[in-house]
Short mmCIF file of C-alpha atoms in Angstrom, two decimals:
data_model
loop_
_atom_site.label_atom_id
_atom_site.label_comp_id
_atom_site.label_asym_id
_atom_site.label_seq_id
_atom_site.Cartn_x
_atom_site.Cartn_y
_atom_site.Cartn_z
CA MET Y 1 15.90 -22.56 10.93
CA ASP Y 2 17.68 -20.09 13.21
CA MET Y 3 19.31 -17.14 11.45
CA VAL Y 4 21.91 -14.53 12.26
CA LEU Y 5 21.71 -11.38 10.15
CA ARG Y 6 24.58 -8.96 10.53
CA SER Y 7 25.64 -5.62 9.13
CA ARG Y 8 28.09 -2.83 9.81
CA ARG Y 9 25.07 -0.51 10.01
CA VAL Y 10 22.15 -1.71 12.13
CA ALA Y 11 19.54 0.77 13.42
CA THR Y 12 18.97 -0.47 16.98
CA LEU Y 13 17.30 1.27 19.91
CA GLU Y 14 20.77 2.53 20.88
CA GLY Y 15 21.53 4.02 17.47
CA VAL Y 16 23.29 2.79 14.35
CA ARG Y 17 26.14 0.36 15.01
CA PRO Y 18 27.69 -2.88 13.77
CA ALA Y 19 25.55 -5.71 15.10
CA SER Y 20 24.33 -9.24 14.59
CA ILE Y 21 20.62 -9.95 14.92
CA HIS Y 22 19.85 -13.45 16.18
CA VAL Y 23 16.50 -14.80 14.98
CA SER Y 24 14.67 -17.92 16.10
CA SER Y 25 11.09 -18.99 15.36
CA GLY Y 26 10.39 -15.70 13.62
CA ARG Y 27 11.47 -13.48 16.49
CA ILE Y 28 14.57 -11.59 17.48
CA VAL Y 29 16.15 -13.31 20.46
CA ARG Y 30 19.39 -11.32 20.77
CA VAL Y 31 21.17 -8.33 19.28
CA GLU Y 32 24.91 -8.70 19.77
CA GLY Y 33 28.22 -7.49 18.41
CA TRP Y 34 28.97 -7.92 14.73
CA ASP Y 35 31.23 -10.95 15.22
CA ASP Y 36 28.82 -12.85 17.50
CA VAL Y 37 27.55 -15.71 15.31
CA THR Y 38 25.79 -18.78 16.71
CA ALA Y 39 27.23 -22.06 15.50
CA GLY Y 40 24.85 -23.86 13.17
CA ALA Y 41 22.69 -20.82 12.43
CA ALA Y 42 22.26 -19.57 8.88
CA LEU Y 43 24.44 -16.47 8.53
CA VAL Y 44 23.25 -13.56 6.39
CA ASP Y 45 26.08 -11.04 6.10
CA THR Y 46 24.79 -7.82 4.55
CA GLY Y 47 28.10 -5.97 4.72
CA ASP Y 48 27.57 -2.21 4.86
CA LEU Y 49 23.89 -2.24 3.88
CA LEU Y 50 21.63 -0.46 6.36
CA VAL Y 51 19.45 -2.78 8.43
CA MET Y 52 16.40 -1.22 10.06
CA PRO Y 53 13.09 -2.37 11.52
CA GLY Y 54 10.55 -3.25 8.86
CA ILE Y 55 8.42 -0.29 7.84
CA VAL Y 56 4.92 -0.12 9.30
CA ASP Y 57 2.63 1.75 6.90
CA THR Y 58 -0.51 2.79 8.74
CA HIS Y 59 -2.30 4.34 5.75
CA VAL Y 60 -2.94 1.97 2.84
CA HIS Y 61 -6.03 1.55 0.65
CA VAL Y 62 -6.01 -2.05 -0.61
CA ASN Y 63 -9.59 -1.84 -2.00
CA GLU Y 64 -10.40 -5.56 -1.65
CA PRO Y 65 -13.08 -6.88 -1.68
CA GLY Y 66 -15.14 -4.95 -4.18
CA ARG Y 67 -12.62 -2.89 -6.13
CA THR Y 68 -9.89 -5.32 -7.10
CA SER Y 69 -9.61 -3.56 -10.45
CA TRP Y 70 -8.04 -0.76 -8.37
CA GLU Y 71 -5.68 -2.87 -6.23
CA GLY Y 72 -5.86 -6.00 -4.07
CA PHE Y 73 -4.06 -7.80 -1.26
CA GLU Y 74 -1.76 -9.78 -3.53
CA THR Y 75 -0.43 -6.85 -5.53
CA ALA Y 76 -0.42 -4.41 -2.61
CA THR Y 77 1.57 -6.67 -0.31
CA ARG Y 78 4.08 -7.61 -3.02
CA ALA Y 79 4.65 -3.90 -3.67
CA ALA Y 80 4.96 -3.35 0.08
CA ALA Y 81 7.64 -6.02 0.41
CA ALA Y 82 9.58 -4.52 -2.50
CA GLY Y 83 9.50 -1.19 -0.67
CA GLY Y 84 10.72 -2.56 2.66
CA VAL Y 85 7.25 -2.41 4.22
CA THR Y 86 6.55 -5.39 6.49
CA THR Y 87 3.19 -4.36 7.98
CA ILE Y 88 0.31 -2.45 6.44
CA LEU Y 89 -2.88 -1.13 7.99
CA ASP Y 90 -5.69 -1.35 5.47
CA MET Y 91 -8.13 1.55 5.45
CA PRO Y 92 -11.88 0.81 5.73
CA LEU Y 93 -12.47 2.30 2.27
CA ASN Y 94 -12.39 1.92 -0.77
CA SER Y 95 -13.40 -1.71 -0.40
CA ILE Y 96 -17.00 -2.82 -0.87
CA PRO Y 97 -18.41 -3.21 1.67
CA ALA Y 98 -16.60 -0.56 3.66
CA THR Y 99 -15.26 -1.87 6.97
CA THR Y 100 -17.91 -0.26 9.16
CA THR Y 101 -19.36 -3.46 10.65
CA VAL Y 102 -17.94 -6.69 12.04
CA LYS Y 103 -19.53 -8.57 9.14
CA ALA Y 104 -17.67 -6.38 6.66
CA LEU Y 105 -14.42 -6.90 8.58
CA GLU Y 106 -14.89 -10.65 8.38
CA ALA Y 107 -15.45 -10.37 4.63
CA LYS Y 108 -12.24 -8.39 4.26
CA ARG Y 109 -10.25 -10.91 6.30
CA ALA Y 110 -11.61 -13.71 4.13
CA ALA Y 111 -10.63 -11.78 1.00
CA ALA Y 112 -7.08 -11.32 2.30
CA SER Y 113 -6.59 -14.94 3.37
CA GLY Y 114 -3.68 -16.63 1.61
CA LYS Y 115 -2.79 -13.60 -0.52
CA CYS Y 116 -0.49 -11.54 1.70
CA VAL Y 117 3.30 -11.67 1.85
CA VAL Y 118 3.52 -9.04 4.61
CA ASN Y 119 1.57 -8.51 7.82
CA VAL Y 120 -1.87 -6.96 7.33
CA GLU Y 121 -3.93 -5.26 10.02
CA PHE Y 122 -7.28 -3.54 9.60
CA ILE Y 123 -8.89 -0.21 10.40
CA GLY Y 124 -12.60 0.21 11.12
CA GLY Y 125 -14.71 3.03 9.76
CA VAL Y 126 -16.67 5.69 11.63
CA VAL Y 127 -19.61 6.85 9.53
CA PRO Y 128 -22.97 8.42 10.40
CA GLY Y 129 -25.06 5.99 12.44
CA ASN Y 130 -22.54 3.22 13.18
CA THR Y 131 -21.48 4.19 16.71
CA SER Y 132 -23.05 0.98 18.02
CA GLU Y 133 -20.67 -1.04 15.80
CA LEU Y 134 -17.44 0.43 17.14
CA GLU Y 135 -16.99 -1.75 20.22
CA GLY Y 136 -17.62 -4.90 18.19
CA LEU Y 137 -15.04 -3.81 15.64
CA ARG Y 138 -12.53 -3.15 18.43
CA ASP Y 139 -13.20 -6.59 19.92
CA ALA Y 140 -12.83 -8.17 16.47
CA GLY Y 141 -9.31 -6.78 16.19
CA VAL Y 142 -9.24 -3.51 14.27
CA ARG Y 143 -6.19 -1.44 15.18
CA ALA Y 144 -7.78 1.99 14.74
CA PHE Y 145 -10.77 3.80 13.30
CA LYS Y 146 -11.02 6.22 10.38
CA CYS Y 147 -13.44 8.98 9.45
CA PHE Y 148 -13.71 11.80 6.93
CA LEU Y 149 -14.84 15.31 7.80
CA SER Y 150 -15.37 16.04 4.09
CA PRO Y 151 -16.78 13.77 1.35
CA SER Y 152 -14.62 10.68 0.88
CA GLY Y 153 -15.14 10.27 -2.84
CA VAL Y 154 -17.07 6.99 -2.54
CA ASP Y 155 -20.77 6.69 -1.74
CA GLU Y 156 -20.47 3.79 0.71
CA PHE Y 157 -18.27 5.75 3.15
CA SER Y 158 -20.11 8.92 4.16
CA HIS Y 159 -18.34 11.75 5.92
CA VAL Y 160 -19.25 12.67 9.49
CA THR Y 161 -20.41 15.92 11.01
CA GLU Y 162 -19.63 17.49 14.37
CA ARG Y 163 -22.92 16.03 15.61
CA ASP Y 164 -21.90 12.52 14.52
CA LEU Y 165 -18.53 12.83 16.24
CA SER Y 166 -20.12 14.21 19.42
CA LYS Y 167 -21.89 10.84 19.68
CA ALA Y 168 -18.85 8.79 18.73
CA PHE Y 169 -16.15 10.49 20.82
CA PRO Y 170 -17.32 9.24 24.26
CA VAL Y 171 -17.35 5.69 22.88
CA LEU Y 172 -13.96 6.12 21.21
CA SER Y 173 -12.52 7.56 24.41
CA ARG Y 174 -13.63 4.45 26.29
CA LEU Y 175 -12.36 2.05 23.62
CA GLY Y 176 -8.93 3.68 23.51
CA LEU Y 177 -8.15 3.11 19.84
CA PRO Y 178 -7.01 6.09 17.75
CA LEU Y 179 -9.43 7.78 15.40
CA MET Y 180 -7.65 8.62 12.15
CA VAL Y 181 -9.23 11.70 10.61
CA HIS Y 182 -9.22 13.17 7.13
CA ALA Y 183 -9.25 16.73 8.40
CA GLU Y 184 -10.73 19.17 5.90
CA ASP Y 185 -13.70 21.40 6.75
CA PRO Y 186 -16.24 20.89 3.94
CA ALA Y 187 -17.64 24.37 4.48
CA LEU Y 188 -14.32 25.83 3.32
CA LEU Y 189 -13.87 23.63 0.24
CA LEU Y 190 -14.78 25.27 -3.04
CA PRO Y 191 -16.46 23.63 -6.03
CA SER Y 192 -13.76 22.42 -8.39
CA ALA Y 193 -14.68 23.48 -11.93
CA SER Y 194 -13.54 21.40 -14.88
CA SER Y 195 -10.03 22.66 -15.52
CA PRO Y 196 -6.49 21.52 -16.34
CA LEU Y 197 -5.06 24.26 -14.10
CA TYR Y 198 -3.38 22.89 -10.99
CA ALA Y 199 -3.70 26.32 -9.38
CA SER Y 200 -7.48 26.05 -9.64
CA TYR Y 201 -7.54 22.68 -7.92
CA LEU Y 202 -5.14 23.90 -5.23
CA ALA Y 203 -7.32 26.94 -4.53
CA SER Y 204 -10.39 24.72 -4.14
CA ARG Y 205 -8.92 23.01 -1.06
CA PRO Y 206 -7.27 25.80 0.97
CA ILE Y 207 -5.03 25.43 4.00
CA ASP Y 208 -7.76 27.04 6.10
CA ALA Y 209 -9.92 23.95 5.56
CA GLU Y 210 -7.32 21.79 7.33
CA HIS Y 211 -6.83 24.37 10.05
CA SER Y 212 -10.56 24.65 10.78
CA ALA Y 213 -11.03 20.88 10.86
CA ILE Y 214 -8.17 20.39 13.31
CA GLU Y 215 -9.60 23.11 15.55
CA LEU Y 216 -12.90 21.21 15.55
CA LEU Y 217 -11.16 17.97 16.52
CA VAL Y 218 -9.31 19.60 19.40
CA GLY Y 219 -12.59 21.07 20.64
CA LEU Y 220 -14.19 17.62 20.61
CA MET Y 221 -11.18 16.16 22.43
CA ASN Y 222 -11.50 18.81 25.12
CA ARG Y 223 -14.94 17.37 25.92
CA SER Y 224 -14.14 13.66 25.38
CA PRO Y 225 -10.40 12.97 25.09
CA ALA Y 226 -10.52 10.19 22.50
CA PRO Y 227 -7.15 9.51 20.84
CA VAL Y 228 -7.07 11.34 17.49
CA HIS Y 229 -4.59 10.96 14.66
CA VAL Y 230 -4.62 13.58 11.90
CA VAL Y 231 -3.76 11.89 8.63
CA HIS Y 232 -1.91 13.31 5.60
CA LEU Y 233 -1.14 16.79 6.92
CA SER Y 234 -0.26 18.93 3.89
CA SER Y 235 0.61 22.17 5.70
CA ALA Y 236 2.42 22.88 8.94
CA THR Y 237 0.14 25.86 9.59
CA SER Y 238 -1.86 23.88 12.16
CA VAL Y 239 1.16 22.69 14.14
CA GLY Y 240 0.60 25.42 16.72
CA ILE Y 241 -2.86 24.03 17.47
CA THR Y 242 -1.65 20.45 17.74
CA ARG Y 243 1.32 21.46 19.88
CA ALA Y 244 -0.88 23.32 22.35
CA ALA Y 245 -3.28 20.38 22.52
CA ARG Y 246 -0.45 17.97 23.30
CA VAL Y 247 0.98 20.27 25.95
CA ARG Y 248 -2.42 20.04 27.65
CA GLY Y 249 -2.13 16.25 27.56
CA LEU Y 250 -4.58 15.52 24.76
CA PRO Y 251 -3.77 12.28 22.90
CA LEU Y 252 -3.26 13.85 19.47
CA SER Y 253 -0.82 12.64 16.82
CA VAL Y 254 -0.08 13.73 13.26
CA GLU Y 255 1.24 12.20 10.05
CA THR Y 256 2.36 13.50 6.71
CA CYS Y 257 3.05 11.62 3.47
CA PRO Y 258 5.96 11.16 1.07
CA HIS Y 259 4.30 13.21 -1.68
CA TYR Y 260 3.95 16.27 0.54
CA LEU Y 261 7.63 15.98 1.47
CA THR Y 262 8.72 15.47 -2.16
CA PHE Y 263 6.69 17.62 -4.53
CA ALA Y 264 5.73 21.30 -4.63
CA ALA Y 265 2.84 23.02 -6.34
CA GLU Y 266 5.20 25.22 -8.34
CA GLU Y 267 6.60 22.10 -10.03
CA ILE Y 268 3.26 20.61 -11.12
CA VAL Y 269 2.41 21.40 -14.72
CA ASP Y 270 -1.16 21.98 -15.76
CA GLY Y 271 -2.96 18.80 -16.75
CA ALA Y 272 -0.66 16.55 -14.67
CA THR Y 273 -3.50 14.79 -12.87
CA GLU Y 274 -1.18 12.07 -11.55
CA PHE Y 275 -0.30 14.60 -8.83
CA LYS Y 276 -3.89 15.02 -7.62
CA CYS Y 277 -4.51 14.10 -3.99
CA ALA Y 278 -6.54 15.53 -1.13
CA PRO Y 279 -5.46 17.62 0.63
CA PRO Y 280 -3.44 18.88 -2.34
CA ILE Y 281 0.32 19.16 -2.70
CA ARG Y 282 1.14 22.70 -1.65
CA SER Y 283 3.98 25.18 -2.13
CA ALA Y 284 7.71 24.60 -1.78
CA GLU Y 285 7.60 26.74 1.36
CA GLU Y 286 4.93 24.48 2.87
CA ARG Y 287 7.04 21.44 1.96
CA GLU Y 288 10.00 22.84 3.88
CA ASN Y 289 7.78 23.69 6.83
CA LEU Y 290 6.61 20.07 6.93
CA TRP Y 291 10.21 18.85 7.02
CA GLN Y 292 10.97 21.20 9.90
CA ALA Y 293 7.88 20.06 11.80
CA LEU Y 294 8.87 16.44 11.24
CA LEU Y 295 12.40 17.06 12.51
CA ALA Y 296 11.04 18.92 15.54
CA GLY Y 297 8.71 16.06 16.47
CA GLU Y 298 5.59 18.11 15.77
CA ILE Y 299 4.69 15.56 13.08
CA ASP Y 300 5.01 12.04 14.44
CA LEU Y 301 5.27 9.80 11.41
CA VAL Y 302 5.20 9.36 7.66
CA ALA Y 303 2.68 7.04 5.97
CA SER Y 304 2.10 6.49 2.27
CA ASP Y 305 -1.66 7.07 1.91
CA HIS Y 306 -1.37 4.55 -0.92
CA SER Y 307 -4.56 5.28 -2.88
CA PRO Y 308 -4.55 3.56 -6.28
CA CYS Y 309 -7.19 3.48 -8.99
CA PRO Y 310 -7.47 2.35 -12.61
CA PRO Y 311 -5.50 4.56 -15.03
CA SER Y 312 -8.71 5.74 -16.71
CA MET Y 313 -9.78 7.37 -13.42
CA LYS Y 314 -6.44 9.15 -13.05
CA ARG Y 315 -5.79 10.18 -16.64
CA THR Y 316 -8.83 12.32 -17.40
CA HIS Y 317 -7.51 14.36 -20.32
CA GLY Y 318 -5.90 16.74 -17.85
CA ASP Y 319 -9.08 17.61 -15.95
CA PHE Y 320 -8.28 17.90 -12.25
CA SER Y 321 -11.94 18.09 -11.21
CA SER Y 322 -12.77 14.60 -12.50
CA ALA Y 323 -9.48 12.78 -11.79
CA TRP Y 324 -9.28 10.45 -8.79
CA GLY Y 325 -7.58 12.12 -5.85
CA GLY Y 326 -4.95 9.68 -4.68
CA ILE Y 327 -1.32 8.68 -5.18
CA ALA Y 328 -0.09 5.07 -5.25
CA SER Y 329 3.32 5.03 -3.57
CA LEU Y 330 3.53 1.99 -1.29
CA GLN Y 331 6.65 0.67 -3.04
CA LEU Y 332 8.35 4.07 -3.20
CA SER Y 333 7.76 5.57 0.25
CA LEU Y 334 11.15 4.67 1.72
CA SER Y 335 13.16 5.95 -1.24
CA ALA Y 336 11.05 9.09 -1.62
CA VAL Y 337 11.41 10.08 2.03
CA TRP Y 338 15.08 9.13 2.14
CA THR Y 339 15.87 11.13 -1.00
CA GLY Y 340 14.38 14.22 0.62
CA ALA Y 341 16.02 13.52 3.97
CA ARG Y 342 19.44 12.90 2.42
CA SER Y 343 19.36 16.21 0.55
CA ARG Y 344 18.74 17.94 3.89
CA GLY Y 345 21.54 16.17 5.76
CA ILE Y 346 19.18 14.00 7.80
CA PRO Y 347 20.66 10.59 8.77
CA PRO Y 348 18.85 7.45 7.60
CA GLU Y 349 18.16 6.21 11.11
CA ARG Y 350 15.59 8.99 11.53
CA LEU Y 351 13.45 7.10 9.03
CA ALA Y 352 13.37 4.14 11.43
CA GLN Y 353 11.59 6.40 13.91
CA TRP Y 354 9.22 8.04 11.42
CA MET Y 355 8.33 4.96 9.38
CA SER Y 356 8.76 2.02 11.78
CA ALA Y 357 8.69 2.85 15.50
CA ALA Y 358 6.11 5.68 15.55
CA PRO Y 359 3.57 3.97 13.25
CA ALA Y 360 3.92 0.73 15.21
CA ARG Y 361 3.10 2.68 18.37
CA LEU Y 362 0.08 4.30 16.73
CA ALA Y 363 -1.24 0.86 15.72
CA GLY Y 364 -0.67 -0.62 19.18
CA LEU Y 365 2.03 -2.90 17.78
CA ASP Y 366 4.93 -1.52 19.78
CA GLY Y 367 6.51 -4.42 21.62
CA SER Y 368 6.33 -6.62 18.53
CA LYS Y 369 6.96 -4.26 15.59
CA GLY Y 370 9.01 -1.17 14.90
CA ALA Y 371 12.33 -2.01 16.57
CA LEU Y 372 15.24 -4.43 16.29
CA ALA Y 373 15.29 -5.70 19.85
CA PRO Y 374 14.85 -8.99 21.74
CA GLY Y 375 11.24 -10.15 21.76
CA TYR Y 376 10.26 -8.26 18.63
CA ASP Y 377 9.15 -9.96 15.45
CA ALA Y 378 11.96 -10.42 12.94
CA ASP Y 379 10.46 -7.93 10.48
CA ILE Y 380 13.58 -6.46 8.91
CA THR Y 381 14.37 -4.16 5.99
CA VAL Y 382 17.82 -4.28 4.42
CA TRP Y 383 18.56 -1.38 2.07
CA ASP Y 384 21.32 0.60 0.44
CA PRO Y 385 20.95 4.31 1.21
CA ASP Y 386 23.75 5.20 -1.21
CA ALA Y 387 22.34 3.46 -4.29
CA ARG Y 388 20.49 5.54 -6.88
CA PHE Y 389 17.79 4.63 -9.35
CA VAL Y 390 15.38 6.34 -11.71
CA VAL Y 391 11.74 5.51 -11.01
CA ASP Y 392 10.46 3.35 -13.87
CA PRO Y 393 6.70 2.79 -13.63
CA ALA Y 394 7.14 -0.63 -15.27
CA SER Y 395 9.11 -1.78 -12.21
CA LEU Y 396 6.28 -1.03 -9.77
CA LEU Y 397 4.39 -4.01 -8.39
CA HIS Y 398 1.18 -2.10 -7.63
CA ARG Y 399 -1.70 -3.20 -9.84
CA HIS Y 400 -1.38 0.02 -11.86
CA GLN Y 401 1.75 2.00 -12.62
CA VAL Y 402 0.47 5.58 -12.91
CA THR Y 403 2.77 7.61 -10.65
CA PRO Y 404 3.94 11.21 -10.24
CA TYR Y 405 7.37 9.81 -9.33
CA ALA Y 406 8.02 8.54 -12.88
CA GLY Y 407 11.45 9.59 -14.13
CA ARG Y 408 12.64 10.99 -10.80
CA GLU Y 409 16.01 9.97 -9.41
CA HIS Y 410 15.74 8.42 -5.97
CA TYR Y 411 18.30 7.30 -3.45
CA GLY Y 412 17.73 4.13 -1.43
CA ILE Y 413 17.24 0.67 -2.89
CA VAL Y 414 15.67 -2.12 -0.85
CA ARG Y 415 17.80 -5.24 -1.17
CA ARG Y 416 16.00 -7.63 1.16
CA THR Y 417 12.80 -7.68 3.23
CA TYR Y 418 12.09 -10.21 5.98
CA VAL Y 419 8.74 -10.84 7.65
CA GLY Y 420 8.92 -13.00 10.75
CA GLY Y 421 12.44 -14.00 9.74
CA ARG Y 422 11.26 -15.20 6.33
CA LEU Y 423 12.65 -13.61 3.18
CA VAL Y 424 9.75 -12.09 1.21
CA PHE Y 425 11.73 -9.88 -1.16
CA GLY Y 426 15.29 -9.98 -2.50
CA ASP Y 427 18.06 -12.52 -2.87
CA ASP Y 428 18.84 -15.18 -0.28
CA LEU Y 429 22.45 -14.64 0.84
CA SER Y 430 22.43 -17.02 3.80
CA SER Y 431 25.41 -19.30 4.26
#
């Protein structure tokens, strides 16, 4: 059935304005004035709710097949829909097998079949010795590649060295897909002794480790300009390096995550292992520097780095050294980022750029995702930026509800999520 969805606040390519979005066969066919309604079409009038392109989250660990006790496609995509996310890119780890071969990709696609309520795309892995697999993975449809410069935390996804990347970069340059990189120099990481002290964990993964790793990547790009995307930047210290590289025309992009924009090391009490991630959450000053870099366009996008695990792996009697390093936030990314943006006077339409348009471009989905425009898929998020709620872990649809956001007041409630014009979350208000 054709649908017209209208609102007084629609984030289009021309800015926020009253508009009606005309949808047919799962795609946007027209964006017109608010009072333009096609006779016979189902009308969804959202009033003053904000309508924006569905969020594209390019950094999600679904962990299926192999670790469905951690997460899985069914729970991850339901949580995504509840958070206004209409497309996820699944990382090549922590599934078993890791997505480093075409055979493993096929196994992952089979595992996802029939379980997903949002769009799912896949990322291939770059590990020592699999350079010959990369072209096949590209041809089989992966949207990007991922590697770690430091140990990943799972045995089946080994980190790469400069020598490994020197072999892979010429191939990646030819293939043209971005290489997403966990950028920490292992030589600068310190052994993390058993301790409940957050300061000890923070000191074990210094800012210099990120800085050194990004310098290495730029050096490799100077020789073979493969597209590189630095994931989960925790400090804006390296922005000068990335800016200079981009001025020289190198295809380098950068993301940060909601937790780096929300929390600060000074606020984390000892033993609160739910805050552990890598790189770690840094100081309040670093948090503000990240916001400034995001506003200046030095950081391109925000992605969740949704990295869940069983509660027993996260709650380790307060020991940061043994706790899993990851934060599950797929359902909360929009509200977390908006809460921080709102407090800084940033308008909500900026989130459409950071969380929809830019990630769609990174994934090669621009033209079909990331904008409310004719010819694009009708992936639409309808949310109330003025509504407040307190994060209740019991309301989260992830497989596990351990979260550092528990008890925090957030602004921004998702009311409806559409994928290809089909309602996948919220109440049906069509008439």
